[in-house]
Amino acid sequence: MTVETYTPNKTTTLETAKKTIAEQNENRGETATAGGNKIGFVSLGCPKNLVDSERILTQLRTEGYEIVNSYHDSDVVIVNTCGFIDSAVQESLDTIGEALKENGKVIVTGCLGAREDEIREVHPGVMGISGPHAYENVLEHVHQFAPKPEHNPFTSLVPDHGVKLTPKHYAYLKISEGCNHRCTFCIIPSMRGDLVSRPVGEVLSEAERLKNAGVKELLVISQDTSAYGVDTKHSTGFANGMPVRQNLKALSEELGKLGIWTRLHYVYPYPHVDDIIPLMAEGKILPYLDIPFQHASPRVLKAMKRPGKAERTLEQIKKWREMCPELVIRSTFIVGFPGETEEDFQILLDWLKEAQLDRVGCFKYSPVDGAAANEIEDQISEDVKQNRFDRFMQLQQEISAAKLQKRIGTTMKVLIDEVDEEGAIGRTYADAPEIDGVVYLNEEFNVKAGDIVDVAIEHADEYDLWGSVIR
Ligand code: SF4
């Protein structure tokens, strides 16, 4: 699901990826075409929302709209909102308020858009509201308030891969929408509906276009990546004229053929995940699994209505590591879920000690409007939540620090994310952008963003590494 797996390692706050068009243009080195009506855009929330923003922007550019960098230059401002937890709702409402104050003409879309009344109550002046992945509704609203410009799509400068809000060298690849589960703390299915997988041929041709545009790392995302193709009964699609089954293994195999990094997010530990591990061991996709375990106590997992068989997870992790010793596992957890006893929490700590996960994020449970978990008796006090959070993070910090110490003296491939006068920052296969650690390269001026270089690892702390490029 959305934010559950995107808790950064080092903080409990909801880190929303607020991307403006200014950043987008900087990242992509693109300039908007002149002559269209001018649209400002703010994208909040998780990578899945970011992909929705990219789709809307691509369509707007295709229609000839100009995408601008400031509220004042915009004819209309679109705010793509997040509505997952209270702080995300508040940030979305604040951003809408800011856009109304600075510009006045505001269209709202995204997860919070599914709760129109809530938005109207605070901001009655919003011109149009639509829910998540309602691309057509957003465009209809735009057409209403900023009429389509005269435009020749054959001569405009929409890149082949569409408009991207990420830096040029990595991109999110969304493989499905919605979710068939009903976890009690989550309202995503009520906002985004049941699972709908994108046709495998469509996903693969987007991946190919991204690679051709210079992308070096694909981040596969969805609400439930392991379930890819379940809704289509794993029917057969086509890619480059060849039949490809619509399931995670076949998709991963095909992505592996592109010769760029492929990283899987939001993978639930269903038995068939075992089939993906050999692809990691063979170097076809990155040996990295982002699995939102959320808890380890069977009682709490049952109350959460989590998918997957929790009792077997330690066994599975052991087996995967035997199959692929390089495997890095990232996860997120919720502490202080209603009814969580000290005994449940101790089960979680014991599980964490045993599992030795590489990267871990943690949330203190916070009720979400409309979530079934709100009805569970025995809500946990903020003090207890904080205490459990601190103990959990302390333990994970020790595990993470010990694991990173073992990297010292090794050589790792590093994908460079940014370079400035102080040096360069990159990531290894073990780190996803924005949520995991980084590698700092001191005084490295001969690399540029998007390069993949060999780095001798020299130093580590709890979360990050330091090293020098091997020449
Ligand atoms: S219902 Fe569960 S599996 Fe589905 S998006 Fe929400 S948390 Fe994730």
mmCIF file with all atom_site columns, N, CA and C in Angstrom, residues 436-467:
data_model
loop_
_atom_site.group_PDB
_atom_site.id
_atom_site.type_symbol
_atom_site.label_atom_id
_atom_site.label_alt_id
_atom_site.label_comp_id
_atom_site.label_asym_id
_atom_site.label_entity_id
_atom_site.label_seq_id
_atom_site.pdbx_PDB_ins_code
_atom_site.Cartn_x
_atom_site.Cartn_y
_atom_site.Cartn_z
_atom_site.occupancy
_atom_site.B_iso_or_equiv
_atom_site.pdbx_formal_charge
_atom_site.auth_seq_id
_atom_site.auth_comp_id
_atom_site.auth_asym_id
_atom_site.auth_atom_id
_atom_site.pdbx_PDB_model_num
ATOM 1  N N  . ASP A 1 436 ? 15.868 4.662  1.783   1.00 0.00 ? 436 ASP A N  1
ATOM 2  C CA . ASP A 1 436 ? 16.957 3.906  2.415   1.00 0.00 ? 436 ASP A CA 1
ATOM 3  C C  . ASP A 1 436 ? 18.174 4.803  2.598   1.00 0.00 ? 436 ASP A C  1
ATOM 4  N N  . GLY A 1 437 ? 19.348 4.175  2.814   1.00 0.00 ? 437 GLY A N  1
ATOM 5  C CA . GLY A 1 437 ? 20.563 4.953  3.038   1.00 0.00 ? 437 GLY A CA 1
ATOM 6  C C  . GLY A 1 437 ? 21.205 5.397  1.728   1.00 0.00 ? 437 GLY A C  1
ATOM 7  N N  . VAL A 1 438 ? 22.373 6.022  1.861   1.00 0.00 ? 438 VAL A N  1
ATOM 8  C CA . VAL A 1 438 ? 23.113 6.483  0.679   1.00 0.00 ? 438 VAL A CA 1
ATOM 9  C C  . VAL A 1 438 ? 24.593 6.162  0.856   1.00 0.00 ? 438 VAL A C  1
ATOM 10 N N  . VAL A 1 439 ? 25.354 6.359  -0.216  1.00 0.00 ? 439 VAL A N  1
ATOM 11 C CA . VAL A 1 439 ? 26.814 6.250  -0.141  1.00 0.00 ? 439 VAL A CA 1
ATOM 12 C C  . VAL A 1 439 ? 27.374 7.633  -0.450  1.00 0.00 ? 439 VAL A C  1
ATOM 13 N N  . TYR A 1 440 ? 28.198 8.155  0.459   1.00 0.00 ? 440 TYR A N  1
ATOM 14 C CA . TYR A 1 440 ? 28.835 9.454  0.222   1.00 0.00 ? 440 TYR A CA 1
ATOM 15 C C  . TYR A 1 440 ? 30.214 9.223  -0.380  1.00 0.00 ? 440 TYR A C  1
ATOM 16 N N  . LEU A 1 441 ? 30.487 9.886  -1.484  1.00 0.00 ? 441 LEU A N  1
ATOM 17 C CA . LEU A 1 441 ? 31.797 9.788  -2.115  1.00 0.00 ? 441 LEU A CA 1
ATOM 18 C C  . LEU A 1 441 ? 32.493 11.122 -1.914  1.00 0.00 ? 441 LEU A C  1
ATOM 19 N N  . ASN A 1 442 ? 33.571 11.107 -1.150  1.00 0.00 ? 442 ASN A N  1
ATOM 20 C CA . ASN A 1 442 ? 34.231 12.376 -0.861  1.00 0.00 ? 442 ASN A CA 1
ATOM 21 C C  . ASN A 1 442 ? 35.081 12.817 -2.036  1.00 0.00 ? 442 ASN A C  1
ATOM 22 N N  . GLU A 1 443 ? 35.006 14.100 -2.322  1.00 0.00 ? 443 GLU A N  1
ATOM 23 C CA . GLU A 1 443 ? 35.831 14.709 -3.361  1.00 0.00 ? 443 GLU A CA 1
ATOM 24 C C  . GLU A 1 443 ? 35.852 13.903 -4.649  1.00 0.00 ? 443 GLU A C  1
ATOM 25 N N  . GLU A 1 444 ? 34.686 13.576 -5.134  1.00 0.00 ? 444 GLU A N  1
ATOM 26 C CA . GLU A 1 444 ? 34.622 12.875 -6.417  1.00 0.00 ? 444 GLU A CA 1
ATOM 27 C C  . GLU A 1 444 ? 34.032 13.808 -7.451  1.00 0.00 ? 444 GLU A C  1
ATOM 28 N N  . PHE A 1 445 ? 34.874 14.292 -8.333  1.00 0.00 ? 445 PHE A N  1
ATOM 29 C CA . PHE A 1 445 ? 34.360 15.256 -9.301  1.00 0.00 ? 445 PHE A CA 1
ATOM 30 C C  . PHE A 1 445 ? 34.257 14.661 -10.711 1.00 0.00 ? 445 PHE A C  1
ATOM 31 N N  . ASN A 1 446 ? 34.671 13.400 -10.845 1.00 0.00 ? 446 ASN A N  1
ATOM 32 C CA . ASN A 1 446 ? 34.668 12.820 -12.194 1.00 0.00 ? 446 ASN A CA 1
ATOM 33 C C  . ASN A 1 446 ? 33.485 11.916 -12.449 1.00 0.00 ? 446 ASN A C  1
ATOM 34 N N  . VAL A 1 447 ? 32.451 12.064 -11.649 1.00 0.00 ? 447 VAL A N  1
ATOM 35 C CA . VAL A 1 447 ? 31.251 11.262 -11.879 1.00 0.00 ? 447 VAL A CA 1
ATOM 36 C C  . VAL A 1 447 ? 30.077 12.212 -12.086 1.00 0.00 ? 447 VAL A C  1
ATOM 37 N N  . LYS A 1 448 ? 29.030 11.683 -12.710 1.00 0.00 ? 448 LYS A N  1
ATOM 38 C CA . LYS A 1 448 ? 27.824 12.507 -12.875 1.00 0.00 ? 448 LYS A CA 1
ATOM 39 C C  . LYS A 1 448 ? 26.592 11.669 -12.537 1.00 0.00 ? 448 LYS A C  1
ATOM 40 N N  . ALA A 1 449 ? 25.482 12.343 -12.294 1.00 0.00 ? 449 ALA A N  1
ATOM 41 C CA . ALA A 1 449 ? 24.250 11.625 -11.933 1.00 0.00 ? 449 ALA A CA 1
ATOM 42 C C  . ALA A 1 449 ? 23.928 10.615 -13.022 1.00 0.00 ? 449 ALA A C  1
ATOM 43 N N  . GLY A 1 450 ? 23.616 9.396  -12.599 1.00 0.00 ? 450 GLY A N  1
ATOM 44 C CA . GLY A 1 450 ? 23.276 8.341  -13.556 1.00 0.00 ? 450 GLY A CA 1
ATOM 45 C C  . GLY A 1 450 ? 24.430 7.393  -13.839 1.00 0.00 ? 450 GLY A C  1
ATOM 46 N N  . ASP A 1 451 ? 25.659 7.776  -13.478 1.00 0.00 ? 451 ASP A N  1
ATOM 47 C CA . ASP A 1 451 ? 26.797 6.859  -13.659 1.00 0.00 ? 451 ASP A CA 1
ATOM 48 C C  . ASP A 1 451 ? 26.683 5.718  -12.655 1.00 0.00 ? 451 ASP A C  1
ATOM 49 N N  . ILE A 1 452 ? 27.160 4.547  -13.063 1.00 0.00 ? 452 ILE A N  1
ATOM 50 C CA . ILE A 1 452 ? 27.297 3.440  -12.101 1.00 0.00 ? 452 ILE A CA 1
ATOM 51 C C  . ILE A 1 452 ? 28.788 3.147  -11.988 1.00 0.00 ? 452 ILE A C  1
ATOM 52 N N  . VAL A 1 453 ? 29.322 3.297  -10.775 1.00 0.00 ? 453 VAL A N  1
ATOM 53 C CA . VAL A 1 453 ? 30.773 3.176  -10.590 1.00 0.00 ? 453 VAL A CA 1
ATOM 54 C C  . VAL A 1 453 ? 31.075 2.167  -9.474  1.00 0.00 ? 453 VAL A C  1
ATOM 55 N N  . ASP A 1 454 ? 32.306 1.612  -9.529  1.00 0.00 ? 454 ASP A N  1
ATOM 56 C CA . ASP A 1 454 ? 32.743 0.718  -8.450  1.00 0.00 ? 454 ASP A CA 1
ATOM 57 C C  . ASP A 1 454 ? 33.297 1.569  -7.312  1.00 0.00 ? 454 ASP A C  1
ATOM 58 N N  . VAL A 1 455 ? 32.856 1.281  -6.108  1.00 0.00 ? 455 VAL A N  1
ATOM 59 C CA . VAL A 1 455 ? 33.278 2.097  -4.960  1.00 0.00 ? 455 VAL A CA 1
ATOM 60 C C  . VAL A 1 455 ? 33.849 1.197  -3.863  1.00 0.00 ? 455 VAL A C  1
ATOM 61 N N  . ALA A 1 456 ? 35.029 1.582  -3.363  1.00 0.00 ? 456 ALA A N  1
ATOM 62 C CA . ALA A 1 456 ? 35.604 0.883  -2.214  1.00 0.00 ? 456 ALA A CA 1
ATOM 63 C C  . ALA A 1 456 ? 34.982 1.479  -0.963  1.00 0.00 ? 456 ALA A C  1
ATOM 64 N N  . ILE A 1 457 ? 34.285 0.651  -0.189  1.00 0.00 ? 457 ILE A N  1
ATOM 65 C CA . ILE A 1 457 ? 33.580 1.147  1.004   1.00 0.00 ? 457 ILE A CA 1
ATOM 66 C C  . ILE A 1 457 ? 34.584 1.267  2.158   1.00 0.00 ? 457 ILE A C  1
ATOM 67 N N  . GLU A 1 458 ? 34.630 2.477  2.739   1.00 0.00 ? 458 GLU A N  1
ATOM 68 C CA . GLU A 1 458 ? 35.656 2.755  3.756   1.00 0.00 ? 458 GLU A CA 1
ATOM 69 C C  . GLU A 1 458 ? 35.100 3.019  5.152   1.00 0.00 ? 458 GLU A C  1
ATOM 70 N N  . HIS A 1 459 ? 33.850 3.445  5.220   1.00 0.00 ? 459 HIS A N  1
ATOM 71 C CA . HIS A 1 459 ? 33.319 3.857  6.516   1.00 0.00 ? 459 HIS A CA 1
ATOM 72 C C  . HIS A 1 459 ? 31.798 3.659  6.506   1.00 0.00 ? 459 HIS A C  1
ATOM 73 N N  . ALA A 1 460 ? 31.230 3.445  7.703   1.00 0.00 ? 460 ALA A N  1
ATOM 74 C CA . ALA A 1 460 ? 29.769 3.276  7.791   1.00 0.00 ? 460 ALA A CA 1
ATOM 75 C C  . ALA A 1 460 ? 29.267 3.825  9.114   1.00 0.00 ? 460 ALA A C  1
ATOM 76 N N  . ASP A 1 461 ? 28.038 4.320  9.122   1.00 0.00 ? 461 ASP A N  1
ATOM 77 C CA . ASP A 1 461 ? 27.382 4.600  10.415  1.00 0.00 ? 461 ASP A CA 1
ATOM 78 C C  . ASP A 1 461 ? 26.126 3.727  10.485  1.00 0.00 ? 461 ASP A C  1
ATOM 79 N N  . GLU A 1 462 ? 25.093 4.168  11.186  1.00 0.00 ? 462 GLU A N  1
ATOM 80 C CA . GLU A 1 462 ? 23.919 3.299  11.342  1.00 0.00 ? 462 GLU A CA 1
ATOM 81 C C  . GLU A 1 462 ? 23.153 3.107  10.039  1.00 0.00 ? 462 GLU A C  1
ATOM 82 N N  . TYR A 1 463 ? 23.218 4.108  9.141   1.00 0.00 ? 463 TYR A N  1
ATOM 83 C CA . TYR A 1 463 ? 22.364 4.038  7.953   1.00 0.00 ? 463 TYR A CA 1
ATOM 84 C C  . TYR A 1 463 ? 23.105 4.209  6.627   1.00 0.00 ? 463 TYR A C  1
ATOM 85 N N  . ASP A 1 464 ? 24.236 4.914  6.648   1.00 0.00 ? 464 ASP A N  1
ATOM 86 C CA . ASP A 1 464 ? 24.888 5.296  5.394   1.00 0.00 ? 464 ASP A CA 1
ATOM 87 C C  . ASP A 1 464 ? 26.311 4.757  5.301   1.00 0.00 ? 464 ASP A C  1
ATOM 88 N N  . LEU A 1 465 ? 26.842 4.821  4.073   1.00 0.00 ? 465 LEU A N  1
ATOM 89 C CA . LEU A 1 465 ? 28.213 4.364  3.822   1.00 0.00 ? 465 LEU A CA 1
ATOM 90 C C  . LEU A 1 465 ? 29.023 5.513  3.236   1.00 0.00 ? 465 LEU A C  1
ATOM 91 N N  . TRP A 1 466 ? 30.353 5.409  3.357   1.00 0.00 ? 466 TRP A N  1
ATOM 92 C CA . TRP A 1 466 ? 31.266 6.363  2.735   1.00 0.00 ? 466 TRP A CA 1
ATOM 93 C C  . TRP A 1 466 ? 32.315 5.564  1.956   1.00 0.00 ? 466 TRP A C  1
ATOM 94 N N  . GLY A 1 467 ? 32.773 6.106  0.834   1.00 0.00 ? 467 GLY A N  1
ATOM 95 C CA . GLY A 1 467 ? 33.778 5.358  0.081   1.00 0.00 ? 467 GLY A CA 1
ATOM 96 C C  . GLY A 1 467 ? 34.411 6.191  -1.023  1.00 0.00 ? 467 GLY A C  1
#
